[in-house]
mmCIF file of C-alpha atoms in Angstrom:
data_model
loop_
_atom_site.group_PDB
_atom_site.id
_atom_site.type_symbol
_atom_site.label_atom_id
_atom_site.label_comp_id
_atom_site.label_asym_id
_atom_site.label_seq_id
_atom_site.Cartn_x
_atom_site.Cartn_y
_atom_site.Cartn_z
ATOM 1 C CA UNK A 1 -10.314 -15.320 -14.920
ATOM 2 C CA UNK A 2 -7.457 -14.716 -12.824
ATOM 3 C CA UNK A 3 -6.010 -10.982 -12.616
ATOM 4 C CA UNK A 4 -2.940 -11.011 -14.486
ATOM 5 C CA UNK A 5 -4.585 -13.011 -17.930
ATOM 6 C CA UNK A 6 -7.730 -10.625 -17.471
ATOM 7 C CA UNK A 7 -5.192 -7.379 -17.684
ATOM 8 C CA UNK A 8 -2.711 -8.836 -20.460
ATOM 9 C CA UNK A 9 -5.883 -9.996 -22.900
ATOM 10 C CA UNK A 10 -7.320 -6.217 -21.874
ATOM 11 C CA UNK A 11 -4.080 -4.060 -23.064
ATOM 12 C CA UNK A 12 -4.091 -6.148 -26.344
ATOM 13 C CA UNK A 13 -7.023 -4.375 -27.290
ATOM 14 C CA UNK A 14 -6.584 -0.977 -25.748
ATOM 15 C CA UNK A 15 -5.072 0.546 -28.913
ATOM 16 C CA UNK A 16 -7.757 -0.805 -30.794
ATOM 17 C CA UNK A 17 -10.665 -0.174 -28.791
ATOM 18 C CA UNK A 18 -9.022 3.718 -28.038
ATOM 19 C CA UNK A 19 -9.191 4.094 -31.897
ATOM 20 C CA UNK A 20 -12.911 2.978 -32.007
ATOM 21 C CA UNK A 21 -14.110 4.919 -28.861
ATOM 22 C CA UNK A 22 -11.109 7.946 -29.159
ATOM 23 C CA UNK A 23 -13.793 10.482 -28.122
ATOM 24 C CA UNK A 24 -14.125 8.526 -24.571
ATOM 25 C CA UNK A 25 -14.491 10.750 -21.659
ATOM 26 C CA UNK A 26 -16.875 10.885 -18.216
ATOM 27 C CA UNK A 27 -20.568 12.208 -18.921
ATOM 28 C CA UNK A 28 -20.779 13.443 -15.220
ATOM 29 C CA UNK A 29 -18.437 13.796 -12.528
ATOM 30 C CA UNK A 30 -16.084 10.778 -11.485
ATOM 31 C CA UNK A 31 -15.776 9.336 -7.833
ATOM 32 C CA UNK A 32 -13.019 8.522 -6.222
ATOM 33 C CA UNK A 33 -13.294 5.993 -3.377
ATOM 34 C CA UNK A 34 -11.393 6.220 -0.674
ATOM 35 C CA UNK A 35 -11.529 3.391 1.421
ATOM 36 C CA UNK A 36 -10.553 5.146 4.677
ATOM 37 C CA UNK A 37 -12.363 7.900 6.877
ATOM 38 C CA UNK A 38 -11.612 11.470 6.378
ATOM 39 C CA UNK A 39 -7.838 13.234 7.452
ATOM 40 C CA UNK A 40 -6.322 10.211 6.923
ATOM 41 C CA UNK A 41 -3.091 9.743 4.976
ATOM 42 C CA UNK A 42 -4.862 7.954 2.254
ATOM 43 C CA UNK A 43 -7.302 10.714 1.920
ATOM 44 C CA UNK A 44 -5.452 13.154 1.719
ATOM 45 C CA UNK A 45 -3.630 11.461 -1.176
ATOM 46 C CA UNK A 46 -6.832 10.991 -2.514
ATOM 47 C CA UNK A 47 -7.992 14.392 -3.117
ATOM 48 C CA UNK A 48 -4.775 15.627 -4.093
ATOM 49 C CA UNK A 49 -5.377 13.212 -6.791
ATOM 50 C CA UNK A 50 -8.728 14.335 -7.607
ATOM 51 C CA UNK A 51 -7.675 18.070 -7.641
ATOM 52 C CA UNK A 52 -4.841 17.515 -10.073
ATOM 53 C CA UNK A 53 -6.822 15.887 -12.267
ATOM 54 C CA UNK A 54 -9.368 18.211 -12.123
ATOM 55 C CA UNK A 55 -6.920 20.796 -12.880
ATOM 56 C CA UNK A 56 -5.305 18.482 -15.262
ATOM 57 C CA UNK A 57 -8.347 17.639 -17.546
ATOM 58 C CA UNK A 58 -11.195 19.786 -16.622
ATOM 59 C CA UNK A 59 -12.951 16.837 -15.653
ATOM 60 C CA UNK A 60 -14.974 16.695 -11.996
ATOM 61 C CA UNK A 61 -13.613 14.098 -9.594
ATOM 62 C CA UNK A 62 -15.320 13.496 -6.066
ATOM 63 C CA UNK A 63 -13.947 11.816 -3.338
ATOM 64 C CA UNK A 64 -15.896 9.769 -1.178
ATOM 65 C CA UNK A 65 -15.110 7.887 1.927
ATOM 66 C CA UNK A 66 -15.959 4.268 1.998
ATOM 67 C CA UNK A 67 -14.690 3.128 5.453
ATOM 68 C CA UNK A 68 -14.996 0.368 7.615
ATOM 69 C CA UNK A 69 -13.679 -3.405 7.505
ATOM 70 C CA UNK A 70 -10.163 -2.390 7.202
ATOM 71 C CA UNK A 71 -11.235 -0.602 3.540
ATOM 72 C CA UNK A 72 -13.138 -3.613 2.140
ATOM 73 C CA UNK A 73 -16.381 -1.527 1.973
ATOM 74 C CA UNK A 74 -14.766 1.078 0.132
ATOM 75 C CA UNK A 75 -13.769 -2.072 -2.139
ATOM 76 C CA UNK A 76 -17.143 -3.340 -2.606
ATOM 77 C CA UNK A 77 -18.632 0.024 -3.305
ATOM 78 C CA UNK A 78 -16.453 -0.163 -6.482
ATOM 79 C CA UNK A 79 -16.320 -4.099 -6.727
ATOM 80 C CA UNK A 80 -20.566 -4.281 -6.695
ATOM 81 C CA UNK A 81 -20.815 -0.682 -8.500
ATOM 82 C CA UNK A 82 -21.114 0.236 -11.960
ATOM 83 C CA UNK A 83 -19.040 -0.717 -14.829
ATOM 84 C CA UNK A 84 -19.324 2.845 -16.309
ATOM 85 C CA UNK A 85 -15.888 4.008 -15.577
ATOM 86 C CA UNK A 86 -16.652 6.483 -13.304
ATOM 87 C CA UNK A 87 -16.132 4.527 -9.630
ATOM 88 C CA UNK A 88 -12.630 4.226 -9.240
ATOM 89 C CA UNK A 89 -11.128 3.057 -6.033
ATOM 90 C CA UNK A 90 -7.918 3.950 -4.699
ATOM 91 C CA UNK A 91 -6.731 0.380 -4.145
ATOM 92 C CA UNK A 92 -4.300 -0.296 -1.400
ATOM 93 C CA UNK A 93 -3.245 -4.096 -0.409
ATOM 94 C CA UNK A 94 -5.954 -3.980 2.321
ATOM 95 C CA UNK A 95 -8.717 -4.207 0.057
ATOM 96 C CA UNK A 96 -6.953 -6.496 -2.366
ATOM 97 C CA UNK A 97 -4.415 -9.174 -1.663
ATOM 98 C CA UNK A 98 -4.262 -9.679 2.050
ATOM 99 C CA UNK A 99 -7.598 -10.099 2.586
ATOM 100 C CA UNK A 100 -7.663 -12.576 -0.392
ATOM 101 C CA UNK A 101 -4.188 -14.149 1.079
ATOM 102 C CA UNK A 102 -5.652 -14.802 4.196
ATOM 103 C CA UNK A 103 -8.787 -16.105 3.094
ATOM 104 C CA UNK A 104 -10.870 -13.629 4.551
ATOM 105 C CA UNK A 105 -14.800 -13.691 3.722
ATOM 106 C CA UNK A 106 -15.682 -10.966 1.702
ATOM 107 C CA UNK A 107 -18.500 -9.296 -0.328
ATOM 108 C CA UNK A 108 -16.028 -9.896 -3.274
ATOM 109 C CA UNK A 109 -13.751 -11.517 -4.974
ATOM 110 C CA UNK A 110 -10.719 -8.971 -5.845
ATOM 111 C CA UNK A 111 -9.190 -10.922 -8.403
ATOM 112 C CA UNK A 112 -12.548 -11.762 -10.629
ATOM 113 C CA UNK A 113 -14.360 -8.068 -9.452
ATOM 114 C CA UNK A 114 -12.089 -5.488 -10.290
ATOM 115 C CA UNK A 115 -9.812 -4.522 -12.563
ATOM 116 C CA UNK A 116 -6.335 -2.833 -12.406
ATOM 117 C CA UNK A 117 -6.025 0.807 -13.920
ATOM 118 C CA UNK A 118 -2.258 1.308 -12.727
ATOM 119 C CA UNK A 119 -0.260 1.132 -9.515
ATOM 120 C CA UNK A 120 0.207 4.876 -8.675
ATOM 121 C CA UNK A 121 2.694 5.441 -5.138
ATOM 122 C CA UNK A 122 5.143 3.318 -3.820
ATOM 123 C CA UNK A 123 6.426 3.682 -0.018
ATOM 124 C CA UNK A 124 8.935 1.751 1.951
ATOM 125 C CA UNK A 125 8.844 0.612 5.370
ATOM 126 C CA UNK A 126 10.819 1.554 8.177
ATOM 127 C CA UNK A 127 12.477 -0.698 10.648
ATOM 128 C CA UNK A 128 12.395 1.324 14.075
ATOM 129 C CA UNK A 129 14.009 -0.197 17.837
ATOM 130 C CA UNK A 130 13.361 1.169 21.172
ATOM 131 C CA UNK A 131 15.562 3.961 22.758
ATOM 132 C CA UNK A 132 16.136 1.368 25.556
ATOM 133 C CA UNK A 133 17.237 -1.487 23.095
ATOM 134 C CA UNK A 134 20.697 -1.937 23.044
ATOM 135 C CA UNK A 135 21.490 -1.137 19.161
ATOM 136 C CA UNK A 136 22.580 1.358 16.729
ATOM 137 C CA UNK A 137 21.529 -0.500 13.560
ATOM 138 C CA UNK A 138 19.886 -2.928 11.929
ATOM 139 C CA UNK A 139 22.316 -5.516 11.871
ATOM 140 C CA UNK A 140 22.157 -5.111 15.710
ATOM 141 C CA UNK A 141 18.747 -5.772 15.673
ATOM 142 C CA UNK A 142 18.751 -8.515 13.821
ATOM 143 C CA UNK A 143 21.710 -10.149 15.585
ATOM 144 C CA UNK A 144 19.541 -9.468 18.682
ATOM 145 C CA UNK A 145 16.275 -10.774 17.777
ATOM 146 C CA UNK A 146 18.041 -13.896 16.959
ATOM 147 C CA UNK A 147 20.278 -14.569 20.326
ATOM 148 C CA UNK A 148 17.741 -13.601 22.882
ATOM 149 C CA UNK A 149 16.158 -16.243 25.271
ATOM 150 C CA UNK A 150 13.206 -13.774 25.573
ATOM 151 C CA UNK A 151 11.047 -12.977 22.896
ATOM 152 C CA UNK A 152 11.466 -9.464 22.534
ATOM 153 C CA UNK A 153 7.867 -7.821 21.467
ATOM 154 C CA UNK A 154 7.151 -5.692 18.245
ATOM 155 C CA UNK A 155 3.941 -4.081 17.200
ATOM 156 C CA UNK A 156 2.624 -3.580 14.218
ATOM 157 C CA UNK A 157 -0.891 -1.543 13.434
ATOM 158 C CA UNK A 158 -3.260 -4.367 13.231
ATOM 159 C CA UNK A 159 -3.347 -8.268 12.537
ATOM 160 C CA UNK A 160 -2.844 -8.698 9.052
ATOM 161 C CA UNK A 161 -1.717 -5.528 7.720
ATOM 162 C CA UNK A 162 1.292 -4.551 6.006
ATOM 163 C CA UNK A 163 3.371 -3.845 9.252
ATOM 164 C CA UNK A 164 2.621 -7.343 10.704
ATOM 165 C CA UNK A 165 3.016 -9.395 7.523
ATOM 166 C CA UNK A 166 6.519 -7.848 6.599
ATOM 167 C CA UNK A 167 7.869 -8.390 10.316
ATOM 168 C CA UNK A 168 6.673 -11.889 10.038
ATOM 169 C CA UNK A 169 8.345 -12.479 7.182
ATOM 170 C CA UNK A 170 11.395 -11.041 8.223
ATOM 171 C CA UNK A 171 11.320 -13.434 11.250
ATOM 172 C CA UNK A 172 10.822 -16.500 9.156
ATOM 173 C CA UNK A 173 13.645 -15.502 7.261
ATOM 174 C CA UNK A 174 16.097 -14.642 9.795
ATOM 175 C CA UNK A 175 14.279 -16.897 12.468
ATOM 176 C CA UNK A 176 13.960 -14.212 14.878
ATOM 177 C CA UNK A 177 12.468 -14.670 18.217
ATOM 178 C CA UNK A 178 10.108 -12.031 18.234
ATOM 179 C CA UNK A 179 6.110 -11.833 19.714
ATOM 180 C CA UNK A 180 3.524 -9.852 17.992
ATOM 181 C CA UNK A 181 1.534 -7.092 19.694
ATOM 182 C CA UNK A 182 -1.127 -5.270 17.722
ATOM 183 C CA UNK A 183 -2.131 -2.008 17.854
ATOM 184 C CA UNK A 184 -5.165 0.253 16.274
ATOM 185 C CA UNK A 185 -3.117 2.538 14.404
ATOM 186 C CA UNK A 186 0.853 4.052 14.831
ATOM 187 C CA UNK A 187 0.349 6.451 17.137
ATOM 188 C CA UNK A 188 -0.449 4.219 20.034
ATOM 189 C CA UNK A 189 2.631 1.845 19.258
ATOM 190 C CA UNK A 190 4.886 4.455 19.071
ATOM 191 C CA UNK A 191 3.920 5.524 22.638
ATOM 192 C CA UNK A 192 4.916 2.443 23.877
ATOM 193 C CA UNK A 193 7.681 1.851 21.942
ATOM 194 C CA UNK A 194 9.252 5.117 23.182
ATOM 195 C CA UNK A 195 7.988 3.727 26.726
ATOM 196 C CA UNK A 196 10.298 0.787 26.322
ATOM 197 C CA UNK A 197 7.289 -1.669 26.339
ATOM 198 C CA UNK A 198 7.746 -2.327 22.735
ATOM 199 C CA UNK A 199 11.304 -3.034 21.465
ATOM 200 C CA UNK A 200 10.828 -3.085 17.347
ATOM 201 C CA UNK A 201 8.137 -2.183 14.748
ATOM 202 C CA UNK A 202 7.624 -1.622 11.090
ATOM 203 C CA UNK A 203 5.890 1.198 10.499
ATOM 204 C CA UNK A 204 5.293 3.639 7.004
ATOM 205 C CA UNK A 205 7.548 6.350 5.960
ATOM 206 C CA UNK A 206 4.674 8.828 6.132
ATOM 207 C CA UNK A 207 3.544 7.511 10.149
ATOM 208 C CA UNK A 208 7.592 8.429 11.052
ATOM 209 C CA UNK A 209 7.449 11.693 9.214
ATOM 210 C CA UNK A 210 4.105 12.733 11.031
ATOM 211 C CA UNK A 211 5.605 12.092 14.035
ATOM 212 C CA UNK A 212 6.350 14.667 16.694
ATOM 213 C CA UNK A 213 6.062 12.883 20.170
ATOM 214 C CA UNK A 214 9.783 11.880 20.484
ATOM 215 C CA UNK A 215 12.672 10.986 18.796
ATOM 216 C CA UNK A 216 12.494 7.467 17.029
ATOM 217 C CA UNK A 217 14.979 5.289 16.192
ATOM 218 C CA UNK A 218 14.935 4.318 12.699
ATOM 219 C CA UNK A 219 17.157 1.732 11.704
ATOM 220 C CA UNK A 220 16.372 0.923 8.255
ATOM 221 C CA UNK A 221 14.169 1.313 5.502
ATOM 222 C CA UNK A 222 12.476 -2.038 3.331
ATOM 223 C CA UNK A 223 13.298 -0.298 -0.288
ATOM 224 C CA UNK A 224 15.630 -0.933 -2.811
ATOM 225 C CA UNK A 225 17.260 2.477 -2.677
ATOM 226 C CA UNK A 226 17.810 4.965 0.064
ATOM 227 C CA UNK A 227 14.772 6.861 0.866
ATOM 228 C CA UNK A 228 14.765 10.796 0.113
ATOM 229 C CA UNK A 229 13.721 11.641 2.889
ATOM 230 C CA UNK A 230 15.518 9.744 5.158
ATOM 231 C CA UNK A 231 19.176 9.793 3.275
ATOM 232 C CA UNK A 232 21.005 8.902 6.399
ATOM 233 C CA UNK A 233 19.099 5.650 7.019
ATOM 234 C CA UNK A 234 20.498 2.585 5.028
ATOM 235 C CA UNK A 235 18.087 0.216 3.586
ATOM 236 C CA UNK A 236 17.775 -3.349 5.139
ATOM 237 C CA UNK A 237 18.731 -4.540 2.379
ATOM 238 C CA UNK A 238 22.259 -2.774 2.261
ATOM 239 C CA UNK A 239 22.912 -3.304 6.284
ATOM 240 C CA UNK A 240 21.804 -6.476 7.208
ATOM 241 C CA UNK A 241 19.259 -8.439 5.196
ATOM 242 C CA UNK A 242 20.219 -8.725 1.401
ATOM 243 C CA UNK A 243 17.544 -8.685 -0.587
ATOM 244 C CA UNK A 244 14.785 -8.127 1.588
ATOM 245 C CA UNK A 245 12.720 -5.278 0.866
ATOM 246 C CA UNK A 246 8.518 -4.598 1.043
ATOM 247 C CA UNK A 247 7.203 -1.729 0.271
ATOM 248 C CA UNK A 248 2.953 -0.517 1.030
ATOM 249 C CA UNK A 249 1.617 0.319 -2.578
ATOM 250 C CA UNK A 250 -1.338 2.273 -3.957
ATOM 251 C CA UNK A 251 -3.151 2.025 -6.901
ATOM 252 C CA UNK A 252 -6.478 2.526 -9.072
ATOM 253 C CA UNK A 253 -8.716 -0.105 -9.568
ATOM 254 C CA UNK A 254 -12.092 -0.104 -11.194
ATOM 255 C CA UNK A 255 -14.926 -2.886 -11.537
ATOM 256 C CA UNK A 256 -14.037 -5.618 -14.047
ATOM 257 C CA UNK A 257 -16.114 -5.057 -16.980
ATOM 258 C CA UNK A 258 -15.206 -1.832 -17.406
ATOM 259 C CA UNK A 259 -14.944 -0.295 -20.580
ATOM 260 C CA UNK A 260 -10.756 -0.619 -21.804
ATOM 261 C CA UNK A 261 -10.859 2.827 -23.744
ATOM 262 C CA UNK A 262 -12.364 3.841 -19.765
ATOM 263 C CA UNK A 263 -9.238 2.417 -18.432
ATOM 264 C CA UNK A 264 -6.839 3.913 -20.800
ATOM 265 C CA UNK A 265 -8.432 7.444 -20.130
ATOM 266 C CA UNK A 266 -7.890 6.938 -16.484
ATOM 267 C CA UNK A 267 -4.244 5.608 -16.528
ATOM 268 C CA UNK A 268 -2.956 8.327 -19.183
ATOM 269 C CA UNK A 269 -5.088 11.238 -16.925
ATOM 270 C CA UNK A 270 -3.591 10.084 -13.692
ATOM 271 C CA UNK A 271 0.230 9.713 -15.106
ATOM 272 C CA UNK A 272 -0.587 12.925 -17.035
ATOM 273 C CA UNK A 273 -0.699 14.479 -13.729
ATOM 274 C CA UNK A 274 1.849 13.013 -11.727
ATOM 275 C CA UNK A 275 4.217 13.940 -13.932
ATOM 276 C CA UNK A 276 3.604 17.564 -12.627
ATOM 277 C CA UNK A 277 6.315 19.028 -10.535
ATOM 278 C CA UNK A 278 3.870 20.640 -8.121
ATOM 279 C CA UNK A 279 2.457 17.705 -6.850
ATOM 280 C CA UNK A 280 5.596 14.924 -7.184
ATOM 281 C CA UNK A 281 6.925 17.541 -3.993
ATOM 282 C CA UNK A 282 3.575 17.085 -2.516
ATOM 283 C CA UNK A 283 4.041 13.316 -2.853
ATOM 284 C CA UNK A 284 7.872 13.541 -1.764
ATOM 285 C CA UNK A 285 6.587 15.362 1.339
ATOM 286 C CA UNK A 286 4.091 12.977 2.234
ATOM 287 C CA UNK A 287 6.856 10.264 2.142
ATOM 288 C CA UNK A 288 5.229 8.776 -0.322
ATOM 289 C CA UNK A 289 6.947 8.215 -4.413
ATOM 290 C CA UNK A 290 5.546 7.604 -8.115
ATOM 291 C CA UNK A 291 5.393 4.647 -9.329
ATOM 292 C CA UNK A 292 2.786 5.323 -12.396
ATOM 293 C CA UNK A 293 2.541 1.869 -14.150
ATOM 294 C CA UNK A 294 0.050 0.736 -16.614
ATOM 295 C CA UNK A 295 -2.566 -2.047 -16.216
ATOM 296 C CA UNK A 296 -0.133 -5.322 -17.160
ATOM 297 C CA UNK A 297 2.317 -4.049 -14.967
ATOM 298 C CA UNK A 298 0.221 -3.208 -12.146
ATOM 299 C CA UNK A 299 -1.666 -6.513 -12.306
ATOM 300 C CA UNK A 300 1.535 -8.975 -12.902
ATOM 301 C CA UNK A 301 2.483 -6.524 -9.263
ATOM 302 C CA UNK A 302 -0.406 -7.578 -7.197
ATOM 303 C CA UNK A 303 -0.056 -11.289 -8.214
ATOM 304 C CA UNK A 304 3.560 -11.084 -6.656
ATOM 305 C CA UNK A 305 2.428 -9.575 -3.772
ATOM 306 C CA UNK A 306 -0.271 -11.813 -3.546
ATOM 307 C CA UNK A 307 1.998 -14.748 -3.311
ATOM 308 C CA UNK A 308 4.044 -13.447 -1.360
ATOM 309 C CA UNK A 309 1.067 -12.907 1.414
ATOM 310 C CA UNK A 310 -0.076 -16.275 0.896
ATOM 311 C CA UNK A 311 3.173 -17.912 1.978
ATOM 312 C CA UNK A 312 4.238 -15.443 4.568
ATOM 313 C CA UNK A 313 0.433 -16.246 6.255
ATOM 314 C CA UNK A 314 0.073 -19.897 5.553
ATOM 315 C CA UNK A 315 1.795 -20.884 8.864
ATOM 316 C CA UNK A 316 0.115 -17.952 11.072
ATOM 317 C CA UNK A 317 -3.472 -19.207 11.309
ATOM 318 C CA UNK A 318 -4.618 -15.829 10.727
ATOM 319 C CA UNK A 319 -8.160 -15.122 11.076
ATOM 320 C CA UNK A 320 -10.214 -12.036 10.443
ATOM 321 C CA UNK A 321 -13.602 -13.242 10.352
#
């Protein structure tokens, strides 16, 4: 049963199956899989999770690191785990709907093996250009990406993740004349970026923020609003691109089967605690925002982006078998 109708027929009869199980909570500690190696960005958004809700509720949450395969093992720890509602994964669009865009073989099926809790942060992308590239904006860049005889090369922190499927789409859209260059991970790009080897990326909020081997040029960033902390840059939307914004999401997903009273004690637990002060300024530091959902609108969210994968890669011939 496809995501969306799974989640829509499940919050129909979360009131009713809350009133018949109210007294729901873990017998023994939760896990949290995080589907990333330790030190990380995601894991240490992951156990500031688990701490607040520890503090939150009282209840024991564990964080374990499930990495390897670009996060799908992580994925299928939860996806081929118990339907207790105590795995929960901390679902990013690695795990979920590029892999399934692309067509990737995998150990499961994220649509028909887990379940959406609630989509929990929400961070932009930013646009950055080469010290050596001749522009002060975005609308520069653009203009340039389009004129030039010579593809000019961007990098991105892997095939198929987030950073190379929103430049692609950009370039569709704008019909840029740009040549992909992959990296393993930010930090390498950004050396040659500030090298002049590179001339353009996308890259997170959080990867620019961390970053204290130059000065980068950040053009823009993908939201639909100004980022908070980076007030001076405009979005893309706003300087050169209207409309065009992409975000990289996390969320909570559990195996499908789980109990819905399960799923309603994890979604009001987790926006119980981001609601706290103390650790929305942890988030805002990490360059990284709330966006506490609910199942329906967390599902009816990865659909979207799933389609929107699916025709960004359809002309690529993408392979990551």
């Amino acid at each position: 049963m496809p995501i969306l109708r799974r989640t829509l027929l499940g919050a129909l009869a979360l009131p009713a199956v809350a009133q018949a199980q109210a007294g729901w909570t873990p017998e023994r500690p939760a896990r949290l899989v995080v589907p990333f190696a330790p030190g990380g960005s995601q894991d240490v958004l992951g156990r500031l999770f688990a701490q607040a809700i520890q503090a939150g509720t009282g209840q024991q949450m564990v964080v374990e690191n499930r990495a390897g395969a670009g996060g799908i093992l992580g994925g299928e720890a939860v996806a081929r785990g118990p339907a207790d509602g105590l795995s929960l994964l901390l679902a990013t669009a690695g795990q979920t709907t590029i892999p399934k865009a692309i067509g990737r073989r995998m150990p499961y099926d994220p649509e028909a093996d887990l379940a959406p809790v609630m989509q929990l942060l929400d961070s932009p992308v930013a646009l950055l250009a080469g010290p050596n590239v001749p522009v002060t904006d975005a609308a520069g860049l653009i203009a340039l990406a389009r004129s030039t005889p010579t593809p000019l090369p961007y990098a991105s922190t892997g095939i198929g993740t987030n950073t190379h499927l929103i430049m692609e789409d950009l370039k569709a859209r704008e019909h840029l004349n740009v040549e992909h260059v992959p990296y393993r991970g930010a930090a390498a790009a950004f050396n040659d970026l500030l090298a002049g080897r590179i001339a353009l990326m996308f890259v997170s909020v959080p990867s620019v923020l961390g970053f204290s081997g130059g000065a980068l040029k950040v053009v823009a960033t993908t939201g639909a609003h100004r980022f908070p902390s980076l007030p001076d840059v405009p979005t893309l939307t706003e300087d050169a691109v209207p409309g065009f914004t992409a975000s990289i999401w996390t969320g909570l997903s559990v195996r499908a089967g789980t109990p819905p009273a399960a799923v309603a004690y994890w979604q009001q637990a987790f926006t119980k605690a981001m609601a706290e002060a103390s650790l929305r300024e942890r988030l805002d530091g990490l360059g990284v925002t709330s966006a506490a959902s609910d199942p329906v609108a967390f599902g009816a969210m990865m659909q979207q982006d799933l389609a929107r994968w699916r025709r960004v890669v359809a002309p690529l011939n993408i392979s990551l078998d």
